[in-house]
Tab-separated table of C-alpha atoms in Angstrom:
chain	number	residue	atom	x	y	z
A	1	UNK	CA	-56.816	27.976	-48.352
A	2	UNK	CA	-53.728	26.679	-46.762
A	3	UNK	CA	-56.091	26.396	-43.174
A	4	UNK	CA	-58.685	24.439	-45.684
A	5	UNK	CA	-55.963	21.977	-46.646
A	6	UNK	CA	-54.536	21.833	-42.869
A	7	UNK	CA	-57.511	20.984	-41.572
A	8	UNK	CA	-58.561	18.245	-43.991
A	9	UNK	CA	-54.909	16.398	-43.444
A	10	UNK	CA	-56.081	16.602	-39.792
A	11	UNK	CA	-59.231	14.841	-40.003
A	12	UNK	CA	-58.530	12.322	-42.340
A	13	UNK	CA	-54.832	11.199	-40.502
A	14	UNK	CA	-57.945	11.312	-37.112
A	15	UNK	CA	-60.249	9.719	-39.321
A	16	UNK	CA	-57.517	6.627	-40.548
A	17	UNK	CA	-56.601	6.539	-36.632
A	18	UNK	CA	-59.923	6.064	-35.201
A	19	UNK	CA	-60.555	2.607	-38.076
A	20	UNK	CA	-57.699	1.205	-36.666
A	21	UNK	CA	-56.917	-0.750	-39.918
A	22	UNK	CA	-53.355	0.118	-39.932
A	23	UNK	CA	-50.601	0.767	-37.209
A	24	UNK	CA	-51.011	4.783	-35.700
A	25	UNK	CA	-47.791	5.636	-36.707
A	26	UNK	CA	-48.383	5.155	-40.543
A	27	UNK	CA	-51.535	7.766	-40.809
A	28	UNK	CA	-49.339	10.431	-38.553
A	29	UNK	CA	-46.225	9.816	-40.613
A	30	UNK	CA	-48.120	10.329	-43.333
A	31	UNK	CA	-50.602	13.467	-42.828
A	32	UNK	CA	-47.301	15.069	-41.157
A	33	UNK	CA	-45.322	14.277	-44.845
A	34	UNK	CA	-48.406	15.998	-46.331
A	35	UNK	CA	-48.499	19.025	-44.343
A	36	UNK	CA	-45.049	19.819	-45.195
A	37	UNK	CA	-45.389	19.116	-49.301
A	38	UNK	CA	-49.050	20.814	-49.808
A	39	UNK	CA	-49.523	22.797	-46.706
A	40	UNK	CA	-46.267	24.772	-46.331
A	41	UNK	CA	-44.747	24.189	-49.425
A	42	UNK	CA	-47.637	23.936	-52.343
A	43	UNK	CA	-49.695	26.621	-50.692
A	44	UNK	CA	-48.335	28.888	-48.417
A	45	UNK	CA	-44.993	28.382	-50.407
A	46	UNK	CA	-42.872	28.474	-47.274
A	47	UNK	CA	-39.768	26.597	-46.229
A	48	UNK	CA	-39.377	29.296	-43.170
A	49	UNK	CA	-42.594	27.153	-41.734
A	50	UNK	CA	-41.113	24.103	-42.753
A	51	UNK	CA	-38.573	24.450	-40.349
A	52	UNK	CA	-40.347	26.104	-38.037
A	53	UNK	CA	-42.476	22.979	-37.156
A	54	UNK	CA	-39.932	20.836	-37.084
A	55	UNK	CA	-38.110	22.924	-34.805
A	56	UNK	CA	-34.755	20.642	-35.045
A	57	UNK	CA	-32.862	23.877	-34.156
A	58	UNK	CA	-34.037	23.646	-30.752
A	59	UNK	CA	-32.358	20.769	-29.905
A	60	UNK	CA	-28.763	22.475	-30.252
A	61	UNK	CA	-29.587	25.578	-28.023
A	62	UNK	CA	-28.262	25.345	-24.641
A	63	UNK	CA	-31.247	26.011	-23.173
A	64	UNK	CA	-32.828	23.009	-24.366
A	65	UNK	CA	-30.063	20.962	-22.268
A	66	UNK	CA	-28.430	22.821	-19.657
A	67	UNK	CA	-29.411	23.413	-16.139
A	68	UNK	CA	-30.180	27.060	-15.138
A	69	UNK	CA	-31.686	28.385	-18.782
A	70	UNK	CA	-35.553	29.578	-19.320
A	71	UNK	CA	-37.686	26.703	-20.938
A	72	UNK	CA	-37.908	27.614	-24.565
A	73	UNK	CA	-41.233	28.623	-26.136
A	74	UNK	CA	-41.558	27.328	-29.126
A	75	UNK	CA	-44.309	25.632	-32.101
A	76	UNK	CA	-44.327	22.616	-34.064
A	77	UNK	CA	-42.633	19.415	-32.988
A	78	UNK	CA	-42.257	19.163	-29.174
A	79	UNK	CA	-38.462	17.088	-28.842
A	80	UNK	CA	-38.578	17.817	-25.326
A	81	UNK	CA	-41.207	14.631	-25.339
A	82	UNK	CA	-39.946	12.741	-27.876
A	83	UNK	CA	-36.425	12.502	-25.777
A	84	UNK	CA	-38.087	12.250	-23.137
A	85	UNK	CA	-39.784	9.438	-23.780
A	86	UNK	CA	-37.670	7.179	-26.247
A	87	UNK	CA	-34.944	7.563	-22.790
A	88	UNK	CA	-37.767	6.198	-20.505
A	89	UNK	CA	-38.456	3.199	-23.484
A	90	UNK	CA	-34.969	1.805	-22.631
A	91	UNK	CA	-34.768	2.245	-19.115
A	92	UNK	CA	-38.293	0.431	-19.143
A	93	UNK	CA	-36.710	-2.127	-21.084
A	94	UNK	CA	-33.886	-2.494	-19.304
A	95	UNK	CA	-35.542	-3.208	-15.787
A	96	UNK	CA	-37.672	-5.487	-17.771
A	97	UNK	CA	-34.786	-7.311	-19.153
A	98	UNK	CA	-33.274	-7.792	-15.743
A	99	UNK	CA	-36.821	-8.951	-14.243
A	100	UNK	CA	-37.766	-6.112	-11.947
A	101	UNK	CA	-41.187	-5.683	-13.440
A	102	UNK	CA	-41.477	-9.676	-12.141
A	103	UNK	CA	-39.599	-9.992	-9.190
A	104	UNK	CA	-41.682	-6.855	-7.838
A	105	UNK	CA	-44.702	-9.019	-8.377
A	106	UNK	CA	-43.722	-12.206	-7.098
A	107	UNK	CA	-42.574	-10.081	-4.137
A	108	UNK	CA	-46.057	-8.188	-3.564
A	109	UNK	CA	-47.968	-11.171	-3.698
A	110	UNK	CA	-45.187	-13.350	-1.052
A	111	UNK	CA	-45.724	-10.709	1.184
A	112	UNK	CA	-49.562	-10.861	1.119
A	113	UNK	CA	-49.358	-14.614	1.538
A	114	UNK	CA	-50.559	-15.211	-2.308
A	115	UNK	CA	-54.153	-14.736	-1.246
A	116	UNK	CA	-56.079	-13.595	-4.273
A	117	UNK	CA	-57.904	-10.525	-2.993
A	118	UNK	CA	-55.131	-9.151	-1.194
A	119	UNK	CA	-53.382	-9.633	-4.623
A	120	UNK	CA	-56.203	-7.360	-6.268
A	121	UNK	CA	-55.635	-4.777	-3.494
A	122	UNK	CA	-51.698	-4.662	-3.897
A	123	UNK	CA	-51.405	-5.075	-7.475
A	124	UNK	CA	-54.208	-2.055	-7.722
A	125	UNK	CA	-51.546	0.263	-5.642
A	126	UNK	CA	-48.646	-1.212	-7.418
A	127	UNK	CA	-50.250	-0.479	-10.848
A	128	UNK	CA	-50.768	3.193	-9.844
A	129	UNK	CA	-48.143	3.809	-8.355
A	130	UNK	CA	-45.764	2.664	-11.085
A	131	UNK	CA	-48.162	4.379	-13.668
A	132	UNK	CA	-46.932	7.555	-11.683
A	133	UNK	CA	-43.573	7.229	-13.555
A	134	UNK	CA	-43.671	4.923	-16.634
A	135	UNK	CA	-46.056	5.056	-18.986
A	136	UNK	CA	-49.912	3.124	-17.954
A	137	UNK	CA	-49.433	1.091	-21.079
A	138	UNK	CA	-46.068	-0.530	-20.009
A	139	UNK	CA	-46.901	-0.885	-16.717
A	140	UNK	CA	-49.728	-2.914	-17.955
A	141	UNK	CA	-47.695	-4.959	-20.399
A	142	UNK	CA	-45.561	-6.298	-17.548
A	143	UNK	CA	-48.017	-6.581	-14.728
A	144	UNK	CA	-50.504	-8.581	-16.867
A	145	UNK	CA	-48.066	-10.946	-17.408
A	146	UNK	CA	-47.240	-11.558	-13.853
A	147	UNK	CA	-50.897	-11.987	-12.900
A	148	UNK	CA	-51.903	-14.135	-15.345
A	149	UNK	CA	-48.581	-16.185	-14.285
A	150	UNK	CA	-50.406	-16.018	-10.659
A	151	UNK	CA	-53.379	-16.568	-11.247
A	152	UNK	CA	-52.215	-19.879	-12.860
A	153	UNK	CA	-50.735	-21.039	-10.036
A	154	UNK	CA	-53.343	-19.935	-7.945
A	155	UNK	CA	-56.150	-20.665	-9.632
A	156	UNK	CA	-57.722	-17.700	-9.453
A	157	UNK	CA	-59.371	-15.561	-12.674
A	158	UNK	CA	-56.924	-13.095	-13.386
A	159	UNK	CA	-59.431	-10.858	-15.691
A	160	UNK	CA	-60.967	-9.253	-12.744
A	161	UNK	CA	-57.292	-8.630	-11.440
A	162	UNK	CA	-56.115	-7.415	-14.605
A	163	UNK	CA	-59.983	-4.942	-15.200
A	164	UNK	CA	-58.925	-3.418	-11.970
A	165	UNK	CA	-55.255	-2.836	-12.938
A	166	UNK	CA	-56.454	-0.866	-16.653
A	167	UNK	CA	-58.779	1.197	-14.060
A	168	UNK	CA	-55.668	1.939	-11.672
A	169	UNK	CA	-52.936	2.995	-14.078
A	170	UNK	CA	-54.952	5.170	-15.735
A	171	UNK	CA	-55.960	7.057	-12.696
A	172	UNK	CA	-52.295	6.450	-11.593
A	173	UNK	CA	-50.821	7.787	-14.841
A	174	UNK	CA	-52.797	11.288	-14.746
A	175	UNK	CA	-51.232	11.673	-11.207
A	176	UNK	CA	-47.977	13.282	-12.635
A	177	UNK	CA	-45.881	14.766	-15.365
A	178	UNK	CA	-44.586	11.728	-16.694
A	179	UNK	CA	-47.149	9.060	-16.091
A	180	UNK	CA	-48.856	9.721	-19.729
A	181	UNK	CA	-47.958	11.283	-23.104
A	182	UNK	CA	-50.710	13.955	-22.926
A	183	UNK	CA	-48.971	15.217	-19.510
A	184	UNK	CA	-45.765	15.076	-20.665
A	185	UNK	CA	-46.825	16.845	-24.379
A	186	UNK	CA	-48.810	19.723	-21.778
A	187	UNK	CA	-45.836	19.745	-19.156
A	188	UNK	CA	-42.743	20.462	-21.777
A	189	UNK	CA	-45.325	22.828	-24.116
A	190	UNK	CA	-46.427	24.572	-21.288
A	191	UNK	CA	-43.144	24.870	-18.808
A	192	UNK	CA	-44.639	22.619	-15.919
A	193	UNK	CA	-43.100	20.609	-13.714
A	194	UNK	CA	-43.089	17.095	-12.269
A	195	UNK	CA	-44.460	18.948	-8.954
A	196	UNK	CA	-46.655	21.684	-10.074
A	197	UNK	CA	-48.588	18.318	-12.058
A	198	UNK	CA	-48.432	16.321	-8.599
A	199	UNK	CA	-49.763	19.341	-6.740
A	200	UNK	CA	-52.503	19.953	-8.777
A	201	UNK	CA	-53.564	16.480	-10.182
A	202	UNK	CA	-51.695	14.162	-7.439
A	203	UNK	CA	-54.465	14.394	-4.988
A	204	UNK	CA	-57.593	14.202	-6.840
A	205	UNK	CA	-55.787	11.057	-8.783
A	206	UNK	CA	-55.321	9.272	-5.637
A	207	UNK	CA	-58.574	10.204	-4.459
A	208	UNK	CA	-59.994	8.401	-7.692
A	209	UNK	CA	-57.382	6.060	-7.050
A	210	UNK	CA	-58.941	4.769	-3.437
A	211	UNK	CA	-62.731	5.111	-5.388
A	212	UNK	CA	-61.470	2.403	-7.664
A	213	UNK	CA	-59.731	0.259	-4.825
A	214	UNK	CA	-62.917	0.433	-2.961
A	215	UNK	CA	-65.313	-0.516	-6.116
A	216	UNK	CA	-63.429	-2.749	-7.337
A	217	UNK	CA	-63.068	-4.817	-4.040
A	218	UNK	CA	-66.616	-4.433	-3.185
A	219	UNK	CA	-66.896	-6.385	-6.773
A	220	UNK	CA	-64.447	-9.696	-6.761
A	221	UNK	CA	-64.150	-10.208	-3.438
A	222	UNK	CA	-66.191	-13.399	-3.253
A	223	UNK	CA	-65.122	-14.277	-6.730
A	224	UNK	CA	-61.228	-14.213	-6.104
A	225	UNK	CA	-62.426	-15.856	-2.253
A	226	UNK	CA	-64.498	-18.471	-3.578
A	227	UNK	CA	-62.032	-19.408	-6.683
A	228	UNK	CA	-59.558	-20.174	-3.893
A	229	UNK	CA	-60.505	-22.828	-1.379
A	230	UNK	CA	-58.828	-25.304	-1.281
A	231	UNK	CA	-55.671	-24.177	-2.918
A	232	UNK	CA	-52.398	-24.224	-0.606
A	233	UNK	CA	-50.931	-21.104	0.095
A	234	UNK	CA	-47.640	-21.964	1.290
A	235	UNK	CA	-45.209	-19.807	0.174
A	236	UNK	CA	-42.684	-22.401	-0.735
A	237	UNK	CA	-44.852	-23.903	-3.234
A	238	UNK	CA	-44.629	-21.111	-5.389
A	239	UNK	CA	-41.675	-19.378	-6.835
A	240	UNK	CA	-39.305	-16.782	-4.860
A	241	UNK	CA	-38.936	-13.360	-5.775
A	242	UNK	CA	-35.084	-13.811	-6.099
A	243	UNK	CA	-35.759	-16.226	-9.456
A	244	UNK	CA	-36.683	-13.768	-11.849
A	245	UNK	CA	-33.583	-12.102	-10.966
A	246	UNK	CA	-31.018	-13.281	-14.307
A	247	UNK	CA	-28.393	-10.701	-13.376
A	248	UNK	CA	-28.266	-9.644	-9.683
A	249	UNK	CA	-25.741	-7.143	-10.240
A	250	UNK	CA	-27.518	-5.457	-13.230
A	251	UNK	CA	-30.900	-5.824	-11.432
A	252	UNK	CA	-29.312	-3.621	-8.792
A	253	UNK	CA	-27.312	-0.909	-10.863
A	254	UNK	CA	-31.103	-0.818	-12.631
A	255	UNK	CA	-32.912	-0.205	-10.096
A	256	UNK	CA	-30.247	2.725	-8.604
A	257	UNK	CA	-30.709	3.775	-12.643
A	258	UNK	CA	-34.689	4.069	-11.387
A	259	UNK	CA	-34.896	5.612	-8.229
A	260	UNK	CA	-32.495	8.479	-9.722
A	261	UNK	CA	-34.638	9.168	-12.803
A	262	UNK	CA	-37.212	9.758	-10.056
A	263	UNK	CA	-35.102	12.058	-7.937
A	264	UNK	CA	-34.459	14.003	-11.011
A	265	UNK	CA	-37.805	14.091	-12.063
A	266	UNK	CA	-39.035	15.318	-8.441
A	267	UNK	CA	-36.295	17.601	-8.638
A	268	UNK	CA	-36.213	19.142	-12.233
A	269	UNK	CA	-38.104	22.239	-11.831
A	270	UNK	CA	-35.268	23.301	-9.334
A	271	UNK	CA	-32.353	21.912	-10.927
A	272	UNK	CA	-33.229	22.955	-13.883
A	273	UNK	CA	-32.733	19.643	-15.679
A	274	UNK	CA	-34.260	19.518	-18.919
A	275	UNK	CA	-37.079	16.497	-18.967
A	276	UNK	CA	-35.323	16.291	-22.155
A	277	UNK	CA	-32.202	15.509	-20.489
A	278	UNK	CA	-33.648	13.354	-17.865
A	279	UNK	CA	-34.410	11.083	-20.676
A	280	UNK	CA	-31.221	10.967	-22.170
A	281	UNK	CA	-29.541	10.364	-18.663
A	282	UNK	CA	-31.752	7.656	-17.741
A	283	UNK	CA	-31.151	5.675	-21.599
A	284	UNK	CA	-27.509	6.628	-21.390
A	285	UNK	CA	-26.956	5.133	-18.059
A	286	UNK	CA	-28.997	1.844	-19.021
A	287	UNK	CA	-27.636	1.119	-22.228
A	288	UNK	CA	-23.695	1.914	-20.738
A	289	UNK	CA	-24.155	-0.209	-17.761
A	290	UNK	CA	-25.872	-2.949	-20.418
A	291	UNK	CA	-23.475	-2.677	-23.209
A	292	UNK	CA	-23.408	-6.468	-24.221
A	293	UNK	CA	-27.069	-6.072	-24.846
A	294	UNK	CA	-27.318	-2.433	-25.664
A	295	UNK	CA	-28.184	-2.815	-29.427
A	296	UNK	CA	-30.882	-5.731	-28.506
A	297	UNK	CA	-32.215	-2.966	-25.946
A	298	UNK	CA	-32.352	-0.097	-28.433
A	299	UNK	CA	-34.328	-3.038	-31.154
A	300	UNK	CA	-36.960	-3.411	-28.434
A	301	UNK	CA	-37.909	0.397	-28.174
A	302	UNK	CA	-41.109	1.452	-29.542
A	303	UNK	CA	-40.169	3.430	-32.372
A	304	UNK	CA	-43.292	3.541	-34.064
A	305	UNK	CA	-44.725	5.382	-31.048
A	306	UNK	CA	-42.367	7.809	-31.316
A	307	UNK	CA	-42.470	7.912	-34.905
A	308	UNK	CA	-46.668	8.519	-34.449
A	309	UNK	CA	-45.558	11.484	-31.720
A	310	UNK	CA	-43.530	12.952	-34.436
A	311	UNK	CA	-46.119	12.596	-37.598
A	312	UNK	CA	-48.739	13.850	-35.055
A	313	UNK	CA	-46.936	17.046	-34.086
A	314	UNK	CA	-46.077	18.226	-37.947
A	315	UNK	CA	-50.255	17.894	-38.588
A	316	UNK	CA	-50.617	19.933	-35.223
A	317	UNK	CA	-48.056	22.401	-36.004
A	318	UNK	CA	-49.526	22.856	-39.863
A	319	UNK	CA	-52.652	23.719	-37.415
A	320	UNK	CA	-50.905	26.488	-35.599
A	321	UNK	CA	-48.451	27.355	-38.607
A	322	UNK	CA	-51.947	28.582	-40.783
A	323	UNK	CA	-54.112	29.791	-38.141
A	324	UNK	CA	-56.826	26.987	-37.479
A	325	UNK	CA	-56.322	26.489	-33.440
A	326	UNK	CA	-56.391	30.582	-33.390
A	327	UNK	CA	-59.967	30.092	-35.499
A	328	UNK	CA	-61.037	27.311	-33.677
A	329	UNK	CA	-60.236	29.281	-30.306
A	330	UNK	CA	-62.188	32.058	-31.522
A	331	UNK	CA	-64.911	30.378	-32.006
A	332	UNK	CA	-65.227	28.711	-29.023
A	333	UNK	CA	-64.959	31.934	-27.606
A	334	UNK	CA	-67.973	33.489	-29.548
A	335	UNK	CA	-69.770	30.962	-28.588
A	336	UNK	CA	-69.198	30.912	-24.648
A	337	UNK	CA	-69.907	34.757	-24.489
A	338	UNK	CA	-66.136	34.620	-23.551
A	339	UNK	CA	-66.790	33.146	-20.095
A	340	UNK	CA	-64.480	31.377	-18.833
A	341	UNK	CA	-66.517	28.656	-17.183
A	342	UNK	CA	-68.350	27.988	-20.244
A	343	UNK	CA	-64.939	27.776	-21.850
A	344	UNK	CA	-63.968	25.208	-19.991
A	345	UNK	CA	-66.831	23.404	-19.204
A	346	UNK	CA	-67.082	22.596	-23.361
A	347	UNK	CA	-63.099	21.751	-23.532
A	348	UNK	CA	-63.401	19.153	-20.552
A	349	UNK	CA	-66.413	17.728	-21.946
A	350	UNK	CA	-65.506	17.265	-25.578
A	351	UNK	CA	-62.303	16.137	-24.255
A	352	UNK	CA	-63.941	13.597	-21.721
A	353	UNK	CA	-66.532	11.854	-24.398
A	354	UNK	CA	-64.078	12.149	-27.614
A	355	UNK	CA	-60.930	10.494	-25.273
A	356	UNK	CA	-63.103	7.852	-24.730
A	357	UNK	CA	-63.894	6.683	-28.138
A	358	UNK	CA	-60.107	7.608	-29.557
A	359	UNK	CA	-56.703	8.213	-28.383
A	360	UNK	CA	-56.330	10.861	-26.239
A	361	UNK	CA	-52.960	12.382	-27.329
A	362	UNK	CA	-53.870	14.001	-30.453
A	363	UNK	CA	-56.117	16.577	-28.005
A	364	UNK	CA	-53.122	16.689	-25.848
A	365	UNK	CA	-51.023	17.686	-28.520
């Protein structure tokens, strides 16, 4: 009964997500608050599984922090990627705050003499590479905004720009650990690093990565070309990369903030670091350094993302807590013959055609 029940919370919290009526966080929030009251409580009559998926515990064991402890295994809500995640938020917003997102732009396209197609090239790179580190859709929320700024001035069309940008974050963001929430929920649930994911995934990204540079510039080139004559290119026309600069000082000690959340990152599996604790670094640092505009900072995080992460885990971990996945997984396994090609032929598939009709972190998670 209590799987019955689990699995019905499930579908309909999917089911309200999909319609996209109301804001993500509100169906998670609330299948999660009804996991906990009929699920564990009504019908399996069990506050031990209450606080088993919510797993707040964890968070005070040293191992969940310090360098040099075994990753924990554990069920239910994952903190290490909630952390994780609300620390990159304000580090994101603090380099936006200071203008890095736009000076790096402006900066790109001075140094490829504002010519539009060499902007498409540069900002497809810049898109993936930055997707390798913050998350595809912030990456996109800044770099939009430059090149429609561009394209302005230019007068170029800055859809085809922008198409090509979607295309190269994506690929960009599945070429690490912490480029997207589904590899971050696998990396922290599973004990893999920011290597083992660029090892494995880095390659074939990039590879995709060059396929979309190539198709994509095989398909505006004459466009962007054409939209162009007759427009000056001289750089002084336009404005310098120094001008979206408001606080050079900041915009430095930001940037240092950056490149060492990287180094951690790079560095975590031997360190030891928590990703957890990256997180928490990385925020720390950026709200400290920014403390006249810390509490506008912490306003501008997306809470309702992480308030979806954590409604979304509780319906997952009422999955685990009564069985389902261990059904489901048995199933799947009748069904193969238990071979393991067949196995994971149907995950990739289903995973493949579903992602691209819903969000894809509810079959991360």
């Amino acid at each position: 009964m209590s799987q019955i029940f689990a699995v019905l919370i499930f579908f309909s919290m999917f089911i309200v997500i999909i319609l996209n009526k109301v804001p993500r966080y509100i169906p998670a929030l609330a299948g999660g608050g009804l996991t906990i009251v009929v699920v564990f409580l009504l019908v399996m009559k069990s506050p031990a599984a209450v606080l088993g998926v919510l797993n707040v515990g964890q968070i005070f064991q040293p191992a969940f922090w310090i360098p040099g402890q075994e990753p924990l295994e554990s069920s239910g809500v994952n903190w290490q990627t909630i952390i994780f995640i609300g620390g990159m938020m304000v580090m994101v917003e603090g380099l936006g705050k200071v203008g890095f997102f736009r000076w790096l732009c402006l900066y790109v396209a001075r140094i490829v003499k504002y010519r539009a197609v060499s902007i498409l090239v540069a900002f497809i790179l810049l898109s993936g590479f930055l997707a390798m580190f913050i998350d595809s859709i912030t990456v996109m929320l800044f770099l939009a905004t430059v090149t429609i700024e561009l394209a302005r001035m230019l007068k170029f069309d800055p859809v085809p720009v922008i198409i090509a940008e979607i295309f190269a974050s994506n690929v960009g963001g599945s070429a690490t650990m912490s480029g997207d929430p589904p590899n971050i929920i696998i990396g922290t649930a599973l004990g893999y690093s920011f290597m083992d994911f660029l090892k494995n995934t880095g390659l074939i990204a990039w590879v995709g990565m060059i396929a979309t540079l190539v198709l994509f510039y095989f398909l505006f080139r004459k466009g962007l070309r054409a939209s162009q004559k007759g427009i000056p290119l001289d750089p002084s026309l336009y404005p310098r990369p120094k001008e979206a600069i408001d606080d050079p000082r900041l915009f430095k000690i930001y940037i240092g903030v950056f490149v060492l959340t990287i180094l951690l990152l790079i560095t975590h599996a031997q360190t030891g670091i928590s990703v957890a604790s990256i997180g928490c670094i990385a925020a720390a640092l950026t709200l400290a350094f920014g403390y006249k505009s810390a509490a506008h900072t912490l306003t501008r995080v997306d809470w309702q993302t992480l308030l979806f992460f954590f409604g979304l885990f509780v319906c997952v971990g009422g999955l685990e807590q009564t069985g389902a996945l261990k059904a489901l997984a048995d199933f799947i396994g009748r069904v193969s013959g238990g071979s393991f090609v067949i196995v994971m032929t149907i995950i990739l598939w289903v995973s493949a055609f579903s992602s691209a009709i819903v969000d894809n972190i509810p079959f991360a998670a």
